[in-house]
Each structure stands twice: as structure tokens, then as C-alpha cells.
Amino acid sequence: MEGRGSKVVEDAGANVTVAEEHIDQHFPTAGIALADLQHFVEEHQEQLRRGWSTAEVCERVVKPITAGAKCSYVQLVAARGGGVGTATVFVSHAWRYTFAEFAEAVLTLQRTEERPEEVFVWVDVFSVNQHKSHERDFTWWSTTFKEAVRDIGRTLVVLAPFHDPIPLTRAWCLFEIFSTVDTGAALDLRLSSKEEMAFSAQLQGGEYDFNTWVAKVNLERAEAWDPQDLARIMQAVRESGGVGRLNEVVIGALREWLGAQGQIPLQQMAEEDRATSALISSLARLLQDQGKLGEAESLYREALEGKRAKLGAEHPSTLNSMNSLAGLLSDQGKLGEAEPLYREALEGRCAKLGAEHPNTLNSINNFAGLLQEQGKLGEAEPLYREALEGTRAKLGAEHPSTLNSMNNLAVLLSDQGKLGEAEPLYREALEGRRAKLGAEHPDTLTSMNNLAVLLQDQGKLGEAEPLYRDALEGKRAKLGAEHPSTLNSMNNLAGLLQDQGKLGEAEPLYREALEGMRAKLGTDHPDTLNFMNNLANLLRGQGKLGEAEPLYREALDGRRAKLGAEHPDTLASMNNLAVLLQDQGKLGEAELLYREALEGRRAKLGAEHPSTLDSMNNLAGLLQGQGKLGEAEPLFREALEGRRAKLGAEHPSTLGSMNNLASLFIKQGKLGEVELLYREALEGRRAKLGAEHPSTLDSMNNLAVLLKVQGKLGEAEPLYRDELEGRRAKLGAEHPDTLNSMNNLAVLLKEQGKLGEAEPLYRDALEGRCAKLGTEHPSTLTSMNNLASLLQDQGKLGEAEPLYREALEGSRAKLGAEHPRTLGSMNNLAGLLQGQGKLDEAEPLYREALEGSRAKLGAEHPRTLASMNNLAGLLQGQGKLGEAEPLYREALEGRRAKLGAEHPSTLGSMNNLAGLLQGQGKLGEAEPLYREALEGSRAKLGAEHPSTLASMNNLAGLLQGQGKLDEAEPLYREALEGSRAKLGAEHPRTLGSMNNLAGLLQGQGKLDEAEPLYREALEGSRAKLGAEHPRTLASMNNLAGLLQGQGKLGEAEPLFHLSIAVVPVS
């Protein structure tokens, strides 16, 4: 055959011409037919009988017979007209293993393939030109191998010898297996017939641990002919996902093959021998490692029952099986089934082996772990301590088992809220692992992560962050970017950033971790579902409720299908979805899920388990939001008592329960009970967590809120300020919690009448939330409402209106027209329009808010009753007293029934109805209501509370209207003095009281007493609210009227002109 040139190859005296065009056509994916491989073996059987390795066959046979043409053996076969074609199987093997056995393993394809004549194998010793291979650089080799593997589509790996498979220790072989799985090619692991028989015999006959194979897989311990090749392979692997990813991929493929190999001899065993064989236990462990828990369970159960019957319940092997089955059941969430097995294994080992035997100590640890999962933390603690002391004494302080025990006890102490005790253990475990195992060992990185979690729980976010980052970087380098442990570290760092308020940084990490888990473990894997839940939590925190919901639902559905409806993780998903639905205002759907989660946890975990207590607390919170305070209270109380008993009075969760019950008491008007709870919670958190811990700052805020509700504004202010400063220092000025604190202080200052101080805080909070959370986030919309309310109080109605409108539109779009927050925004805008005299615009908003609240929350819900009251107020202002009266009466009756006669909201309704009746001239009906409201307020809130002072003013006004001036005067004076003392001389309410008393004195003809009061009220209003504020203009008008009555027309006239068209008020 003519070509661009030809070369002659000498082989046993024969001249063969090899065309270079033919050579190029078949390289590098040309393979040799099985028949030609068989021919090669037969032709050189004399040499192969000497046990030559593949390397020796290459040097002594392949190279000499291809030396003349300097070509590959495949090219030589092709030139002779032999069987060469595009390779269908890529063969990976170790060159130092015997060629004869390697070839025999490959030739098993002749009996396993349907069309063996169509099989062409790519074997490097034949397919690669051995005379020129040294001329190729590493990049060419690694690229060629990976591309060949991908294009061929199937890799056969010869695992020989079976007792110590060489390919698992060779870098090139590991890289080829990795390339196979990574490119989606099929993987076919094989032994020669002789090796397969020997392997099967060993599996049937003696102790064999599949993990002896798995443990060999570690690229960092692998070998290569050329040390430089090893370094280059390591680099190439790092660029393809990391050493850890390669190890994991290879181990996964190996486990699948081992499982199939193990089933064959197991099925062939006599039934009476299966259960007590080492094989059944090894195979069960292998299946458990693969996540095939159902298959593993049936084997573990068979092994345990067989050993009980054959060896006895106390035999060490029986106890081992007991422990193994218990561990599997625990992994499946079947804690009730696992517990008696762990107990029996522990008792048996204590009796048989002694309390200090390593297996006994292992049982103690395992049983303690189960109790911890069951929430029996008090029972678990002494066991963990016993295990730690035992391992220290038996194995030494630096032994890995001792360090594991240390870590376990630290985790338990963290769960108990004993963070101060846990920290030194975490630190000792970390230092011990660093010294013993090295800084990059997976256990060391786990310790790093655990210490970071603790520091995060302590609120030491700055200390935790570098540990999380070190753990993540270490795992990326050691295990690969896609390893589940690396993804867990990613998830943890994202959680920290979320706590720091760095939501934009956290989100891509959560997404990367979730995508990695989906790709690595599948959508249904429990860890994937956990990551889904975490991303959903972040999105919920960002106000992206629509994005969060499908993730929560997918996580719940996945857990139901994978783990069952009663599994603790499934119940946790139920709870999380319920929280989201509650945020969306879908209270009916949320309630069903909360109840299902609570019932499931009671049944599965017990009434005192921390998760059950969490469910109680959550359901109670929902019921509280629905206005079902009577149903909520016993749940809050049960949760608090359970946490006190289970976790201790100072545990953060117990203190949280105190806060929750206290918030309910506020709504019920039980303020005296609340203060004790809040103060106890604050002191407990200060002592336990420190003054700057986020939970301590939460308690500070709660107590401040209560003091504000009690009218103790002066006491509340320093708490709000301390809280804000603490959050600024701890979390930064832009953190969502800092912005919440800003908002809260601004609300207080507004109530104190310090509108100038409140405004910049409201504006900062709004700007921060817009930047951090976006303009449509519910918290941003709340800030809009709050700033608008302040501007309204300042008389800046034109500035307030667009903010109210934007808040309402945003809430409609984000949360829906019927969401409680949307209905609240409707009420706010309607109130502003009412204040502007735009009654016709306000009325439909008030009506829509009322109807929405009736439909969503029910006619008796406190918010519905508040909407009723608001619409009644508008109708009253329109002079539609007949329409307003039944609404006021319904609101009053509803509040009496729902909240009690002494509740501040009920007392407010009394005042409102009395005001309407007074306006209708029904003074006799109005007076007892005013008196009841005043007495109730004195008893409930105290004589100096702003609401009590307002009631005094109202009753005094009625008495004044009845001509009972002598009765009215002391009430007006008490109201004024109380307001001066409580709120300050310049507070708008104090100024209103001044006007009221001055008006009475004017009516009594005591003009000289009235004048200084009118003047003080006017000056205060000018200074506080501005010269053009409606209240300032009203004060002007009042003083002008008095001066006119005194005949001081020169002074009165300019005041009248300034306040033109303003109606006098009292």
C-alpha cells in the first residue's frame, strides 16, 4: 500500500509495510479485538508463564516486535490485517501486575458480552506507541486519557490481586476511574476467573471487611512510576473538583461493585450459616455507607436474630450486631426502636467486657447520642462524661477516641445552653486533633467548624467567621469543592453571614451548597432537603416569601417521601412551612401544619422533647396572632414549664418562652405578671450570655416595650438606647436587627413627643432597610408606615401621604390584599386621609380593611375590632352618628368578651362610645362609660399612665359640658400635672391638657388664670410642632378668643388672622 512513505518492521524475519495514513486514522482511540488479544496471549504464553508483569511484556515483547516501524502494537496488527477498530472498552490496569492474569480478566468479556466480536479494547501497552510515549508531556497524557475515556464510553478496571488491588494504590488508575465517572462513562470492575473464585471463597469463609478496599483509596497516598506525574495528577484533580472528590467518586463506584460481589456468595450460603457469617455484617455496613438503609436493616436484623439463636444474647458478636442495628435505626429516625437495643448492648458489654473496655465506652457514647437525639439531655450528660473519663484513662488524652468523646460532650453542653462549659472542650478537641492528626485532617476541620458554631451561638460572630472560613478552605483543598462535608461548611458560613445581616453574601453560598448537594446526593437526600430548608429560611428573612414557599414545600414533600410523615426532620419541615404561611397571613393553613407537627412530635419524641416544646410555642404564637388568647396561654405555659424542667431556668430557650408568655400577657393586659417575666429573662440572659449577646439585647428590647406599654417611657428609653448601641457595636449599623432597634427607639421618642429626635432615626431605619432588604420587604414597608405616621403627627401631611400609599401598594403586591399587614396599611392611609378631611376617600379604605379583617381573622379578632373602631370614628366625623354607634358598641362588646373589661383596648372602646354618646347629647349614658374607663385605667395602668390621663380629660370634658365645672376642674388639673410629670411640659398631650384646663377656667370667668396656660400651650406647640401645625394654629385661636374676651383686641386680631379658618378646640 503506497503512502507518503513507508517503514519496514522486522518480526520473526517477516517484512511488514505500515502505512502512516492508516496509523493516523486509528490513533489514539484504536482498540484491539478480543480475538487478537487472545492470539497475543497464546503466541507468547511461554514468556507469560514466567509471571511477567505488563511492564516486562512491554519492554521484552511489545517494543521489540514494533521496533522496526517505531509504531504501536495496534498499528502493527492493523497493518497485518488483524482485528483493530474504534475502541469500545477502555482498560485501566496496573503495569506491575502479571500480564497473564490481567489479560484473562479482560478476556472474560468473551463470555459476558452478547457480541464479543464487536468489542475492541483500548489497552495502553498496545494502543499507545511505546517508542514515542516519552516524547509526550503530562498535559497531553492527562488530556488524552480523559478524552479517550469519554469518547470510548466504557472503562474496564482490572482489580488484581483481590487481597490487595494494585489499581487502588496507583495514581494513574485512580485518575482513570475518576475520569470515567466524571465524564459519565460506564464503569466495569473485574477480576480474573481465578481471582474471582478466590475472592468469593474468602468472602464465604472468614472475616472480611469491605472497608479494607475502601480504605486503600486515597490519591494522596497513591504511587506513580514518575514522582512528577503524581504531583501533576494531583494538580489536575484539584482543578477538576479536588482530591476529596476523586476519592469519593472512586469509593462510591467501588462500593457498588463490592455490594454486588458480596451478594453472590451470601445467596449461596446455607441459611443456618448466613446470619452468623462475617459477610452479612460487612455487607450490611457497606449498604449503610451507601445510604441503602432499608436493605441494610434487613441484613442487620437477620444477623442479630441468627446470632441470638446460635451464639446467645451476651456473645460479643451478638452485642456488636445489636449496636450496629441500633445505629442504623437511629440514622433512620426510629429512635424508639433503637433505644432498647442500645441499652441491651451496653448492659451486655458492661457485664461481658467490663466498664472500661473500648467497646463498652463506645456503647456508652452511642447510647448517650441516642438520648441526646430524643431530647433527654440530662440523661445523656453523665454518660458522655463517663465515656470521656474512660477513654482518657484507657487510651490517653490525645487518642482520637478521647477527642471524639470530648467533642460529643461539648455538643451536648451546647444543646443544654451551657456554652461556657462547652467552649474549653471544643478548644481542647481542636488543639488535640491539630497536634495528632494535622491541621488539614477532616476531623480537625470538623472541630474547627464545631467551635465556630459555639462562638456563633455565643454571639461572637467575629471570632467564628475566620474558623468557618478556614474549615471551608481546608475542606475544599482536602476533600474537594463538591464533597458533602465541604458543602456543609459552605452552608455553615452562609448561616453566620445571615446572622451578621450579610444576606447578599449568604445567598450565593446557600445556593452553591444546595446545588452541590443536589448534584452529589440527589434531590431526595436528607442533607439536600436540609440545605433547601436553609435557603428557604434566608429567602424568608429577605422577605422573598414567594421564592421561599416552593422550597419549603419541596423539602417537606421530599422528607415525607424519603423519611416518612413522622420523622423528626419531616416534622421540622412542617413547622418551617407553617412559619412561612403565617408570615404570608395564611393562618388557616399554617395552623393545620403547626398542629400536625405538634401531634407528631408528641407521639414521636415525647411531650418534653425540646422540639415538641418548640412546636407548642409556635402554635401558641399563631393562636395569639389570631386573637385566640385563651387557647394560646396554656400552650405557652406548658412550653415554659417543659423548658424549665428539661433545659433549666437559664437556658436561652427557657428565657425565650418567658418572653413569649410575657408578650401574651401584654395582649391580655396582665402587665404586672409580664414585668416579672421580662426582668427574669433579661437578668438570666445577661448572666448566661453576656450583656452584648443578641439574645440579651432581645430581652432588653422586650422589657423596654413593656415599660412603654405601661407608660414608663423614661425607664424604657435607656433600655432602647443600650439595645441600639449594643447592636451597632456587635452587628454593625446596617444589620437588620440594628435597624429594628433604631425603629423601636424612634417609636418611643415619638410617643414622648420628641418628634425631632425620632425623625432621623426613622429615616435611617428606612434608608438602611431599603438598601439591605429592598423596597418591597415587609420590614421596609413597616418603616415607610412609621415615618409617614411621624410626619402626620408633625402636620406634614403632604409628605406622609405618598409614603403611606407606597407602603400600601407594596404590601398589596408582596403580601396580598387580605394580609394583616396590608389591612394595617389601609387603616393608616385612611387615618391620614381622615385627618386631611378627605373623608370620602378614607371611608372605602376603612371599609375594605374591616371586611378583609372579618374574612381573614374573624369578627372577634382584636384587629377586626380595631378596624371597627376606626370606621366608627370616621362615620362619627362625618356626622353619621347612627351608623357609628352600632360599630362602637360591637367593638366594645367584642373586646369585653375577648380581652376582658379591664383590658386597655376595652377601656379605649368605652371612651370612644362615650365620646359618640356625648356628641349625640346622651350625656347620661356617656358619663358611666367615661367613669368606668377611668377607674379601669387607674386600676390597670396606674394614675400616671398616659391612657389614664386621657380618660381624666375625657370625663372632665363631659362634666364641663354638663355644667359640672367644679367636678371637672380637679380632673383637668390632675391630668395636666400627671402629663407634665410623665411626658414633659412640651409633649403634645401636655399642651392639650393645658388648653383643656385653660378653656374650663375661661368658662368659669377665671381669665387671668387661663391666659398663662393658653400662652404656655401656644409657645410649647410652636417650639415642638412648628408655627403652621394645626394644633399650633388651634392654640393661637384659643388665646385670641380669650384676649378678645378680655378686651385686648390689638393683641387678639393678629392671632385671629394667623389662625384664620381654624375652629377652637378644647
PDB file of C-alpha atoms in Angstrom, residues 228 321 354 361 393 459 487 553 861 950 1008:
ATOM      1  CA  GLN A 228       6.467  14.271  38.825  1.00  0.00           C
ATOM      2  CA  SER A 321     -24.878  -6.725  65.851  1.00  0.00           C
ATOM      3  CA  GLY A 354     -16.067  -4.577  81.765  1.00  0.00           C
ATOM      4  CA  LEU A 361     -17.123   3.011  76.126  1.00  0.00           C
ATOM      5  CA  ALA A 393      -7.838   6.832  81.401  1.00  0.00           C
ATOM      6  CA  GLY A 459     -22.833  35.908  69.636  1.00  0.00           C
ATOM      7  CA  LEU A 487     -20.852  21.807  51.258  1.00  0.00           C
ATOM      8  CA  ARG A 553     -42.899  22.660  50.134  1.00  0.00           C
ATOM      9  CA  HIS A 861     -60.188  39.221  66.363  1.00  0.00           C
ATOM     10  CA  ALA A 950     -56.540  60.872  78.649  1.00  0.00           C
ATOM     11  CA  ASP A1008     -56.243  85.677  84.388  1.00  0.00           C
TER      12      ASP A1008
END
